[in-house]
Amino acid sequence: MTGARTQTGESVAAAIRRALLTPEPRAKVFAAREVARNWRLGRLAWRFDVAMPDRPAWPDRPELLAPNRMPKRGKAGSERGRIALWHALAHIEFVAIDLALDMAGRFGAAAGRALVDDFLSVAADEAMHFALLERKLRRLGSHYGALPAHGGLWQAAHETRHDVRARLAVVPMVLEARGLDVTPATRDRVRAQGDEDGARILQRILDDEIRHVRFGTRHFVQGCEKAGENPPECWKTLVKRHFRGALKPPFNDSARSAAGLSREFYAAVASGANARLPHNT
């Protein structure tokens, strides 16, 4: 069993917390990948002896702005527009490292080893995605932190910090699932601009995100079944309560289905009957 070969040494919780509190982007990439590797190799003890921070450590740059204060990206295909696109994607993946780490560290003790296995592997994937995107930015003559970034991406984690099913419902099954919807069109647009390297990066991210959504959906369904609740109905209730945003079609049904996220979950949204789910203010 993964992570079961040692009960001494550093705890998995302490290793995760240290990665979360690493602010410098490249150092966070290395820290996340090291935690995942050490856990996989059985070098971390199954102990949750430290609490996760309320917010991870982040660098001074990029400046984090509210969505309505974010500058326009610029014309698609222009140098400014290309840099803005890759910077926005890099920021999403950077925050995703911490979202996956926090999932494992905050909920692993109660949820069990399988969740820790899955989400530490997700953290390693997100770290790799960020590294690819940051390298892409540098090839374009820029770098992560050169532009402002969306300041609300951690809000979903804060909203769901006390409920693993709410976290699973919102982060993998809404936010990452949305990536399944929009990434193919972005990939195709990038390829049409002659950027085959960028298209390959986006395809790699898409392939990995299908697996990430599958992990989230599987753990969510198992949690609902254990509690004797209907998974799609429970998902709708939790998303209404905790997700501050809109769920808008069109949806990539084939990718969502490959991830185990059937239309039974979002059929009302897909039909347009409930395109904006209400939320608490």
PDB file of C-alpha atoms in Angstrom:
ATOM      1  CA  MET A   1       0.000   0.000   0.000  1.00  0.00           C
ATOM      2  CA  THR A   2       1.331   3.445  -0.882  1.00  0.00           C
ATOM      3  CA  GLY A   3       2.924   5.275   2.024  1.00  0.00           C
ATOM      4  CA  ALA A   4       2.510   2.327   4.398  1.00  0.00           C
ATOM      5  CA  ARG A   5       6.099   1.126   4.716  1.00  0.00           C
ATOM      6  CA  THR A   6       7.216   3.528   7.422  1.00  0.00           C
ATOM      7  CA  GLN A   7       5.765   4.850  10.638  1.00  0.00           C
ATOM      8  CA  THR A   8       8.766   6.888  11.705  1.00  0.00           C
ATOM      9  CA  GLY A   9      10.355  10.082  10.491  1.00  0.00           C
ATOM     10  CA  GLU A  10       8.597  13.139   9.132  1.00  0.00           C
ATOM     11  CA  SER A  11       4.820  13.027   8.945  1.00  0.00           C
ATOM     12  CA  VAL A  12       3.013  13.402   5.645  1.00  0.00           C
ATOM     13  CA  ALA A  13       1.130  16.366   7.136  1.00  0.00           C
ATOM     14  CA  ALA A  14       4.352  18.187   8.065  1.00  0.00           C
ATOM     15  CA  ALA A  15       5.789  17.627   4.595  1.00  0.00           C
ATOM     16  CA  ILE A  16       2.622  18.951   2.956  1.00  0.00           C
ATOM     17  CA  ARG A  17       2.502  21.976   5.245  1.00  0.00           C
ATOM     18  CA  ARG A  18       6.105  22.819   4.408  1.00  0.00           C
ATOM     19  CA  ALA A  19       5.328  22.725   0.676  1.00  0.00           C
ATOM     20  CA  LEU A  20       2.246  24.897   1.172  1.00  0.00           C
ATOM     21  CA  LEU A  21       4.335  27.475   3.035  1.00  0.00           C
ATOM     22  CA  THR A  22       7.007  27.621   0.317  1.00  0.00           C
ATOM     23  CA  PRO A  23       6.365  30.916  -1.512  1.00  0.00           C
ATOM     24  CA  GLU A  24       8.886  30.968  -4.356  1.00  0.00           C
ATOM     25  CA  PRO A  25       7.290  29.329  -7.427  1.00  0.00           C
ATOM     26  CA  ARG A  26      10.161  27.095  -8.528  1.00  0.00           C
ATOM     27  CA  ALA A  27      10.833  26.045  -4.956  1.00  0.00           C
ATOM     28  CA  LYS A  28       7.136  25.192  -4.512  1.00  0.00           C
ATOM     29  CA  VAL A  29       7.296  23.053  -7.661  1.00  0.00           C
ATOM     30  CA  PHE A  30      10.235  21.098  -6.250  1.00  0.00           C
ATOM     31  CA  ALA A  31       8.631  20.852  -2.806  1.00  0.00           C
ATOM     32  CA  ALA A  32       5.334  19.492  -4.179  1.00  0.00           C
ATOM     33  CA  ARG A  33       7.074  16.922  -6.339  1.00  0.00           C
ATOM     34  CA  GLU A  34       9.300  15.894  -3.427  1.00  0.00           C
ATOM     35  CA  VAL A  35       6.311  15.340  -1.117  1.00  0.00           C
ATOM     36  CA  ALA A  36       4.576  13.222  -3.757  1.00  0.00           C
ATOM     37  CA  ARG A  37       7.723  11.183  -4.415  1.00  0.00           C
ATOM     38  CA  ASN A  38       8.534  10.646  -0.748  1.00  0.00           C
ATOM     39  CA  TRP A  39       4.968   9.568  -0.031  1.00  0.00           C
ATOM     40  CA  ARG A  40       4.960   7.178  -2.973  1.00  0.00           C
ATOM     41  CA  LEU A  41       8.238   5.646  -1.791  1.00  0.00           C
ATOM     42  CA  GLY A  42       7.003   5.182   1.782  1.00  0.00           C
ATOM     43  CA  ARG A  43       9.336   7.753   3.338  1.00  0.00           C
ATOM     44  CA  LEU A  44       6.618   9.759   5.131  1.00  0.00           C
ATOM     45  CA  ALA A  45       4.733   8.578   8.190  1.00  0.00           C
ATOM     46  CA  TRP A  46       0.939   8.376   8.265  1.00  0.00           C
ATOM     47  CA  ARG A  47       0.508  11.126  10.835  1.00  0.00           C
ATOM     48  CA  PHE A  48      -1.536  14.310  10.717  1.00  0.00           C
ATOM     49  CA  ASP A  49       0.164  16.083  13.583  1.00  0.00           C
ATOM     50  CA  VAL A  50       0.162  19.645  12.213  1.00  0.00           C
ATOM     51  CA  ALA A  51      -2.647  21.810  10.848  1.00  0.00           C
ATOM     52  CA  MET A  52      -2.756  23.138   7.330  1.00  0.00           C
ATOM     53  CA  PRO A  53      -2.374  26.932   6.977  1.00  0.00           C
ATOM     54  CA  ASP A  54      -5.471  29.009   6.237  1.00  0.00           C
ATOM     55  CA  ARG A  55      -3.681  30.283   3.141  1.00  0.00           C
ATOM     56  CA  PRO A  56      -0.538  29.054   1.396  1.00  0.00           C
ATOM     57  CA  ALA A  57       2.556  31.208   1.038  1.00  0.00           C
ATOM     58  CA  TRP A  58       2.774  32.959  -2.326  1.00  0.00           C
ATOM     59  CA  PRO A  59       5.372  35.246  -3.922  1.00  0.00           C
ATOM     60  CA  ASP A  60       5.081  39.046  -3.890  1.00  0.00           C
ATOM     61  CA  ARG A  61       4.415  38.905  -7.620  1.00  0.00           C
ATOM     62  CA  PRO A  62       2.078  38.502  -9.395  1.00  0.00           C
ATOM     63  CA  GLU A  63      -0.122  41.204  -7.935  1.00  0.00           C
ATOM     64  CA  LEU A  64      -3.452  39.569  -7.134  1.00  0.00           C
ATOM     65  CA  LEU A  65      -6.531  41.489  -8.285  1.00  0.00           C
ATOM     66  CA  ALA A  66     -10.277  41.040  -8.073  1.00  0.00           C
ATOM     67  CA  PRO A  67     -11.730  39.671 -11.317  1.00  0.00           C
ATOM     68  CA  ASN A  68     -13.351  43.004 -12.209  1.00  0.00           C
ATOM     69  CA  ARG A  69      -9.980  44.763 -11.897  1.00  0.00           C
ATOM     70  CA  MET A  70      -8.081  42.413 -14.179  1.00  0.00           C
ATOM     71  CA  PRO A  71      -6.714  44.181 -17.279  1.00  0.00           C
ATOM     72  CA  LYS A  72      -7.792  43.076 -20.749  1.00  0.00           C
ATOM     73  CA  ARG A  73      -5.516  40.431 -22.209  1.00  0.00           C
ATOM     74  CA  GLY A  74      -5.065  42.165 -25.543  1.00  0.00           C
ATOM     75  CA  LYS A  75      -5.915  40.981 -29.024  1.00  0.00           C
ATOM     76  CA  ALA A  76      -5.744  37.216 -29.481  1.00  0.00           C
ATOM     77  CA  GLY A  77      -2.604  36.294 -31.382  1.00  0.00           C
ATOM     78  CA  SER A  78      -0.773  39.494 -30.530  1.00  0.00           C
ATOM     79  CA  GLU A  79       2.406  39.271 -28.465  1.00  0.00           C
ATOM     80  CA  ARG A  80       0.672  40.906 -25.522  1.00  0.00           C
ATOM     81  CA  GLY A  81      -2.331  38.600 -25.880  1.00  0.00           C
ATOM     82  CA  ARG A  82      -0.195  35.471 -26.050  1.00  0.00           C
ATOM     83  CA  ILE A  83       1.811  36.415 -22.950  1.00  0.00           C
ATOM     84  CA  ALA A  84      -1.367  37.269 -21.048  1.00  0.00           C
ATOM     85  CA  LEU A  85      -2.918  33.905 -21.960  1.00  0.00           C
ATOM     86  CA  TRP A  86       0.070  31.844 -20.845  1.00  0.00           C
ATOM     87  CA  HIS A  87       0.475  33.934 -17.693  1.00  0.00           C
ATOM     88  CA  ALA A  88      -3.176  33.374 -16.738  1.00  0.00           C
ATOM     89  CA  LEU A  89      -2.807  29.636 -17.325  1.00  0.00           C
ATOM     90  CA  ALA A  90       0.399  29.514 -15.290  1.00  0.00           C
ATOM     91  CA  HIS A  91      -1.338  31.228 -12.378  1.00  0.00           C
ATOM     92  CA  ILE A  92      -4.198  28.718 -12.459  1.00  0.00           C
ATOM     93  CA  GLU A  93      -1.730  25.834 -12.331  1.00  0.00           C
ATOM     94  CA  PHE A  94       0.338  27.492  -9.586  1.00  0.00           C
ATOM     95  CA  VAL A  95      -2.710  27.805  -7.320  1.00  0.00           C
ATOM     96  CA  ALA A  96      -3.750  24.269  -8.305  1.00  0.00           C
ATOM     97  CA  ILE A  97      -0.549  22.932  -6.712  1.00  0.00           C
ATOM     98  CA  ASP A  98      -1.689  24.308  -3.368  1.00  0.00           C
ATOM     99  CA  LEU A  99      -5.292  23.178  -3.857  1.00  0.00           C
ATOM    100  CA  ALA A 100      -4.151  19.579  -4.328  1.00  0.00           C
ATOM    101  CA  LEU A 101      -1.688  19.701  -1.437  1.00  0.00           C
ATOM    102  CA  ASP A 102      -4.315  21.185   0.867  1.00  0.00           C
ATOM    103  CA  MET A 103      -6.837  18.517  -0.124  1.00  0.00           C
ATOM    104  CA  ALA A 104      -4.437  15.767   0.943  1.00  0.00           C
ATOM    105  CA  GLY A 105      -3.185  17.501   4.080  1.00  0.00           C
ATOM    106  CA  ARG A 106      -6.475  18.882   5.365  1.00  0.00           C
ATOM    107  CA  PHE A 107      -8.748  15.911   4.734  1.00  0.00           C
ATOM    108  CA  GLY A 108      -6.442  12.911   4.463  1.00  0.00           C
ATOM    109  CA  ALA A 109      -6.650  11.846   8.100  1.00  0.00           C
ATOM    110  CA  ALA A 110     -10.402  11.304   7.901  1.00  0.00           C
ATOM    111  CA  ALA A 111     -10.713  10.414   4.214  1.00  0.00           C
ATOM    112  CA  GLY A 112      -7.934   7.830   4.131  1.00  0.00           C
ATOM    113  CA  ARG A 113      -4.854   6.841   2.212  1.00  0.00           C
ATOM    114  CA  ALA A 114      -6.489   6.621  -1.203  1.00  0.00           C
ATOM    115  CA  LEU A 115      -7.323  10.331  -1.155  1.00  0.00           C
ATOM    116  CA  VAL A 116      -3.769  11.200  -0.102  1.00  0.00           C
ATOM    117  CA  ASP A 117      -2.365   8.946  -2.839  1.00  0.00           C
ATOM    118  CA  ASP A 118      -4.530  10.571  -5.484  1.00  0.00           C
ATOM    119  CA  PHE A 119      -4.157  14.216  -4.538  1.00  0.00           C
ATOM    120  CA  LEU A 120      -0.437  14.142  -3.916  1.00  0.00           C
ATOM    121  CA  SER A 121      -0.122  12.741  -7.428  1.00  0.00           C
ATOM    122  CA  VAL A 122      -2.345  15.606  -8.598  1.00  0.00           C
ATOM    123  CA  ALA A 123      -0.054  18.105  -6.836  1.00  0.00           C
ATOM    124  CA  ALA A 124       2.938  16.653  -8.691  1.00  0.00           C
ATOM    125  CA  ASP A 125       1.058  16.947 -11.998  1.00  0.00           C
ATOM    126  CA  GLU A 126       0.081  20.558 -11.303  1.00  0.00           C
ATOM    127  CA  ALA A 127       3.691  21.362 -10.420  1.00  0.00           C
ATOM    128  CA  MET A 128       4.806  19.914 -13.730  1.00  0.00           C
ATOM    129  CA  HIS A 129       2.114  21.880 -15.589  1.00  0.00           C
ATOM    130  CA  PHE A 130       3.238  25.107 -13.948  1.00  0.00           C
ATOM    131  CA  ALA A 131       6.871  24.393 -14.844  1.00  0.00           C
ATOM    132  CA  LEU A 132       5.903  23.843 -18.500  1.00  0.00           C
ATOM    133  CA  LEU A 133       3.894  27.059 -18.598  1.00  0.00           C
ATOM    134  CA  GLU A 134       6.546  29.120 -16.821  1.00  0.00           C
ATOM    135  CA  ARG A 135       9.118  27.853 -19.314  1.00  0.00           C
ATOM    136  CA  LYS A 136       6.744  28.837 -22.118  1.00  0.00           C
ATOM    137  CA  LEU A 137       6.480  32.346 -20.697  1.00  0.00           C
ATOM    138  CA  ARG A 138      10.261  32.662 -20.588  1.00  0.00           C
ATOM    139  CA  ARG A 139      10.527  31.599 -24.222  1.00  0.00           C
ATOM    140  CA  LEU A 140       8.142  34.460 -24.987  1.00  0.00           C
ATOM    141  CA  GLY A 141      10.409  36.880 -23.125  1.00  0.00           C
ATOM    142  CA  SER A 142       8.281  37.114 -19.981  1.00  0.00           C
ATOM    143  CA  HIS A 143       7.959  35.295 -16.664  1.00  0.00           C
ATOM    144  CA  TYR A 144       5.428  34.353 -14.021  1.00  0.00           C
ATOM    145  CA  GLY A 145       4.722  37.427 -11.915  1.00  0.00           C
ATOM    146  CA  ALA A 146       5.192  39.900 -14.770  1.00  0.00           C
ATOM    147  CA  LEU A 147       1.419  40.534 -14.975  1.00  0.00           C
ATOM    148  CA  PRO A 148      -1.387  40.787 -12.424  1.00  0.00           C
ATOM    149  CA  ALA A 149      -3.342  37.607 -11.726  1.00  0.00           C
ATOM    150  CA  HIS A 150      -6.800  36.550 -10.584  1.00  0.00           C
ATOM    151  CA  GLY A 151      -6.931  36.934  -6.818  1.00  0.00           C
ATOM    152  CA  GLY A 152      -9.976  34.749  -6.150  1.00  0.00           C
ATOM    153  CA  LEU A 153      -8.761  31.272  -7.011  1.00  0.00           C
ATOM    154  CA  TRP A 154      -8.145  30.288  -3.383  1.00  0.00           C
ATOM    155  CA  GLN A 155     -11.644  31.383  -2.368  1.00  0.00           C
ATOM    156  CA  ALA A 156     -13.124  27.990  -3.204  1.00  0.00           C
ATOM    157  CA  ALA A 157     -10.662  26.321  -0.836  1.00  0.00           C
ATOM    158  CA  HIS A 158     -11.462  28.755   1.967  1.00  0.00           C
ATOM    159  CA  GLU A 159     -15.218  28.300   1.447  1.00  0.00           C
ATOM    160  CA  THR A 160     -14.911  24.516   1.749  1.00  0.00           C
ATOM    161  CA  ARG A 161     -12.196  24.168   4.386  1.00  0.00           C
ATOM    162  CA  HIS A 162     -14.469  22.282   6.819  1.00  0.00           C
ATOM    163  CA  ASP A 163     -16.105  19.802   4.432  1.00  0.00           C
ATOM    164  CA  VAL A 164     -14.273  17.350   2.187  1.00  0.00           C
ATOM    165  CA  ARG A 165     -17.321  16.655   0.047  1.00  0.00           C
ATOM    166  CA  ALA A 166     -17.871  20.361  -0.534  1.00  0.00           C
ATOM    167  CA  ARG A 167     -14.209  20.726  -1.502  1.00  0.00           C
ATOM    168  CA  LEU A 168     -14.463  17.806  -3.929  1.00  0.00           C
ATOM    169  CA  ALA A 169     -17.729  19.126  -5.363  1.00  0.00           C
ATOM    170  CA  VAL A 170     -16.339  22.587  -6.077  1.00  0.00           C
ATOM    171  CA  VAL A 171     -12.652  22.158  -6.907  1.00  0.00           C
ATOM    172  CA  PRO A 172     -12.295  19.013  -9.042  1.00  0.00           C
ATOM    173  CA  MET A 173     -15.944  18.728 -10.106  1.00  0.00           C
ATOM    174  CA  VAL A 174     -16.576  22.396 -10.998  1.00  0.00           C
ATOM    175  CA  LEU A 175     -13.319  24.306 -11.394  1.00  0.00           C
ATOM    176  CA  GLU A 176     -11.183  21.557 -12.934  1.00  0.00           C
ATOM    177  CA  ALA A 177     -14.134  20.217 -14.902  1.00  0.00           C
ATOM    178  CA  ARG A 178     -14.499  23.668 -16.445  1.00  0.00           C
ATOM    179  CA  GLY A 179     -10.968  23.258 -17.734  1.00  0.00           C
ATOM    180  CA  LEU A 180     -12.149  20.181 -19.619  1.00  0.00           C
ATOM    181  CA  ASP A 181     -14.723  22.392 -21.355  1.00  0.00           C
ATOM    182  CA  VAL A 182     -12.506  25.290 -22.383  1.00  0.00           C
ATOM    183  CA  THR A 183      -9.048  23.804 -22.925  1.00  0.00           C
ATOM    184  CA  PRO A 184      -9.781  22.080 -26.265  1.00  0.00           C
ATOM    185  CA  ALA A 185     -10.859  25.349 -27.897  1.00  0.00           C
ATOM    186  CA  THR A 186      -7.814  27.152 -26.473  1.00  0.00           C
ATOM    187  CA  ARG A 187      -5.568  24.357 -27.742  1.00  0.00           C
ATOM    188  CA  ASP A 188      -7.095  24.570 -31.215  1.00  0.00           C
ATOM    189  CA  ARG A 189      -6.777  28.357 -31.308  1.00  0.00           C
ATOM    190  CA  VAL A 190      -3.118  28.162 -30.246  1.00  0.00           C
ATOM    191  CA  ARG A 191      -2.443  25.522 -32.896  1.00  0.00           C
ATOM    192  CA  ALA A 192      -4.149  27.647 -35.567  1.00  0.00           C
ATOM    193  CA  GLN A 193      -1.713  30.446 -34.673  1.00  0.00           C
ATOM    194  CA  GLY A 194       1.146  28.101 -35.533  1.00  0.00           C
ATOM    195  CA  ASP A 195       2.157  27.366 -31.940  1.00  0.00           C
ATOM    196  CA  GLU A 196       2.429  23.581 -31.959  1.00  0.00           C
ATOM    197  CA  ASP A 197       4.536  23.587 -28.791  1.00  0.00           C
ATOM    198  CA  GLY A 198       1.789  25.435 -26.936  1.00  0.00           C
ATOM    199  CA  ALA A 199      -0.844  23.066 -28.299  1.00  0.00           C
ATOM    200  CA  ARG A 200       1.128  20.084 -26.985  1.00  0.00           C
ATOM    201  CA  ILE A 201       1.354  21.654 -23.529  1.00  0.00           C
ATOM    202  CA  LEU A 202      -2.405  22.221 -23.450  1.00  0.00           C
ATOM    203  CA  GLN A 203      -3.104  18.666 -24.617  1.00  0.00           C
ATOM    204  CA  ARG A 204      -0.904  17.307 -21.833  1.00  0.00           C
ATOM    205  CA  ILE A 205      -2.751  19.435 -19.289  1.00  0.00           C
ATOM    206  CA  LEU A 206      -6.130  18.312 -20.658  1.00  0.00           C
ATOM    207  CA  ASP A 207      -5.187  14.635 -20.466  1.00  0.00           C
ATOM    208  CA  ASP A 208      -4.038  15.004 -16.861  1.00  0.00           C
ATOM    209  CA  GLU A 209      -7.060  17.059 -15.814  1.00  0.00           C
ATOM    210  CA  ILE A 210      -9.413  14.299 -16.965  1.00  0.00           C
ATOM    211  CA  ARG A 211      -7.708  12.030 -14.444  1.00  0.00           C
ATOM    212  CA  HIS A 212      -7.866  14.729 -11.746  1.00  0.00           C
ATOM    213  CA  VAL A 213     -11.612  15.203 -12.204  1.00  0.00           C
ATOM    214  CA  ARG A 214     -11.980  11.404 -12.110  1.00  0.00           C
ATOM    215  CA  PHE A 215     -10.201  11.289  -8.752  1.00  0.00           C
ATOM    216  CA  GLY A 216     -12.430  14.007  -7.340  1.00  0.00           C
ATOM    217  CA  THR A 217     -15.634  12.477  -8.664  1.00  0.00           C
ATOM    218  CA  ARG A 218     -14.752   9.006  -7.369  1.00  0.00           C
ATOM    219  CA  HIS A 219     -14.004  10.221  -3.843  1.00  0.00           C
ATOM    220  CA  PHE A 220     -17.104  12.407  -3.853  1.00  0.00           C
ATOM    221  CA  VAL A 221     -19.378   9.550  -4.942  1.00  0.00           C
ATOM    222  CA  GLN A 222     -17.828   7.188  -2.391  1.00  0.00           C
ATOM    223  CA  GLY A 223     -18.360   9.756   0.365  1.00  0.00           C
ATOM    224  CA  CYS A 224     -22.004  10.262  -0.594  1.00  0.00           C
ATOM    225  CA  GLU A 225     -22.691   6.545  -0.817  1.00  0.00           C
ATOM    226  CA  LYS A 226     -21.093   5.976   2.570  1.00  0.00           C
ATOM    227  CA  ALA A 227     -23.416   8.641   4.001  1.00  0.00           C
ATOM    228  CA  GLY A 228     -26.440   7.137   2.227  1.00  0.00           C
ATOM    229  CA  GLU A 229     -26.938  10.206   0.013  1.00  0.00           C
ATOM    230  CA  ASN A 230     -27.609  10.561  -3.708  1.00  0.00           C
ATOM    231  CA  PRO A 231     -24.373  11.859  -5.276  1.00  0.00           C
ATOM    232  CA  PRO A 232     -25.844  14.128  -8.005  1.00  0.00           C
ATOM    233  CA  GLU A 233     -28.357  15.689  -5.626  1.00  0.00           C
ATOM    234  CA  CYS A 234     -25.716  16.169  -2.937  1.00  0.00           C
ATOM    235  CA  TRP A 235     -23.386  17.765  -5.516  1.00  0.00           C
ATOM    236  CA  LYS A 236     -26.061  20.243  -6.601  1.00  0.00           C
ATOM    237  CA  THR A 237     -26.776  21.211  -3.004  1.00  0.00           C
ATOM    238  CA  LEU A 238     -23.110  21.745  -2.156  1.00  0.00           C
ATOM    239  CA  VAL A 239     -22.378  23.706  -5.327  1.00  0.00           C
ATOM    240  CA  LYS A 240     -25.351  25.989  -4.672  1.00  0.00           C
ATOM    241  CA  ARG A 241     -24.067  26.569  -1.159  1.00  0.00           C
ATOM    242  CA  HIS A 242     -20.371  27.036  -1.800  1.00  0.00           C
ATOM    243  CA  PHE A 243     -19.632  27.986  -5.415  1.00  0.00           C
ATOM    244  CA  ARG A 244     -19.585  31.701  -6.114  1.00  0.00           C
ATOM    245  CA  GLY A 245     -19.953  31.717  -9.853  1.00  0.00           C
ATOM    246  CA  ALA A 246     -21.847  30.504 -12.871  1.00  0.00           C
ATOM    247  CA  LEU A 247     -21.925  27.089 -14.489  1.00  0.00           C
ATOM    248  CA  LYS A 248     -22.480  27.815 -18.156  1.00  0.00           C
ATOM    249  CA  PRO A 249     -22.795  25.476 -21.119  1.00  0.00           C
ATOM    250  CA  PRO A 250     -21.510  24.293 -23.497  1.00  0.00           C
ATOM    251  CA  PHE A 251     -19.919  21.364 -21.672  1.00  0.00           C
ATOM    252  CA  ASN A 252     -17.359  18.882 -22.984  1.00  0.00           C
ATOM    253  CA  ASP A 253     -19.549  15.874 -22.351  1.00  0.00           C
ATOM    254  CA  SER A 254     -17.050  13.331 -23.699  1.00  0.00           C
ATOM    255  CA  ALA A 255     -14.195  14.537 -21.465  1.00  0.00           C
ATOM    256  CA  ARG A 256     -16.509  14.837 -18.470  1.00  0.00           C
ATOM    257  CA  SER A 257     -17.809  11.323 -19.082  1.00  0.00           C
ATOM    258  CA  ALA A 258     -14.229  10.017 -19.325  1.00  0.00           C
ATOM    259  CA  ALA A 259     -13.674  11.602 -15.912  1.00  0.00           C
ATOM    260  CA  GLY A 260     -16.735   9.865 -14.451  1.00  0.00           C
ATOM    261  CA  LEU A 261     -18.726  13.118 -14.253  1.00  0.00           C
ATOM    262  CA  SER A 262     -21.982  12.076 -15.898  1.00  0.00           C
ATOM    263  CA  ARG A 263     -24.637  14.453 -17.216  1.00  0.00           C
ATOM    264  CA  GLU A 264     -26.797  13.364 -14.285  1.00  0.00           C
ATOM    265  CA  PHE A 265     -24.812  15.849 -12.189  1.00  0.00           C
ATOM    266  CA  TYR A 266     -25.141  18.889 -14.429  1.00  0.00           C
ATOM    267  CA  ALA A 267     -28.060  18.069 -16.764  1.00  0.00           C
ATOM    268  CA  ALA A 268     -30.194  20.932 -15.474  1.00  0.00           C
ATOM    269  CA  VAL A 269     -27.341  23.327 -16.162  1.00  0.00           C
ATOM    270  CA  ALA A 270     -26.592  21.823 -19.567  1.00  0.00           C
ATOM    271  CA  SER A 271     -30.225  22.264 -20.596  1.00  0.00           C
ATOM    272  CA  GLY A 272     -30.074  25.941 -19.632  1.00  0.00           C
ATOM    273  CA  ALA A 273     -32.704  25.509 -16.930  1.00  0.00           C
ATOM    274  CA  ASN A 274     -30.332  26.514 -14.147  1.00  0.00           C
ATOM    275  CA  ALA A 275     -27.313  28.108 -15.819  1.00  0.00           C
ATOM    276  CA  ARG A 276     -26.507  30.199 -12.784  1.00  0.00           C
ATOM    277  CA  LEU A 277     -26.688  28.293  -9.555  1.00  0.00           C
ATOM    278  CA  PRO A 278     -27.577  30.494  -6.581  1.00  0.00           C
ATOM    279  CA  HIS A 279     -25.040  30.844  -3.801  1.00  0.00           C
ATOM    280  CA  ASN A 280     -24.778  32.224  -0.333  1.00  0.00           C
ATOM    281  CA  THR A 281     -23.507  35.779  -0.017  1.00  0.00           C
TER     282      THR A 281
END
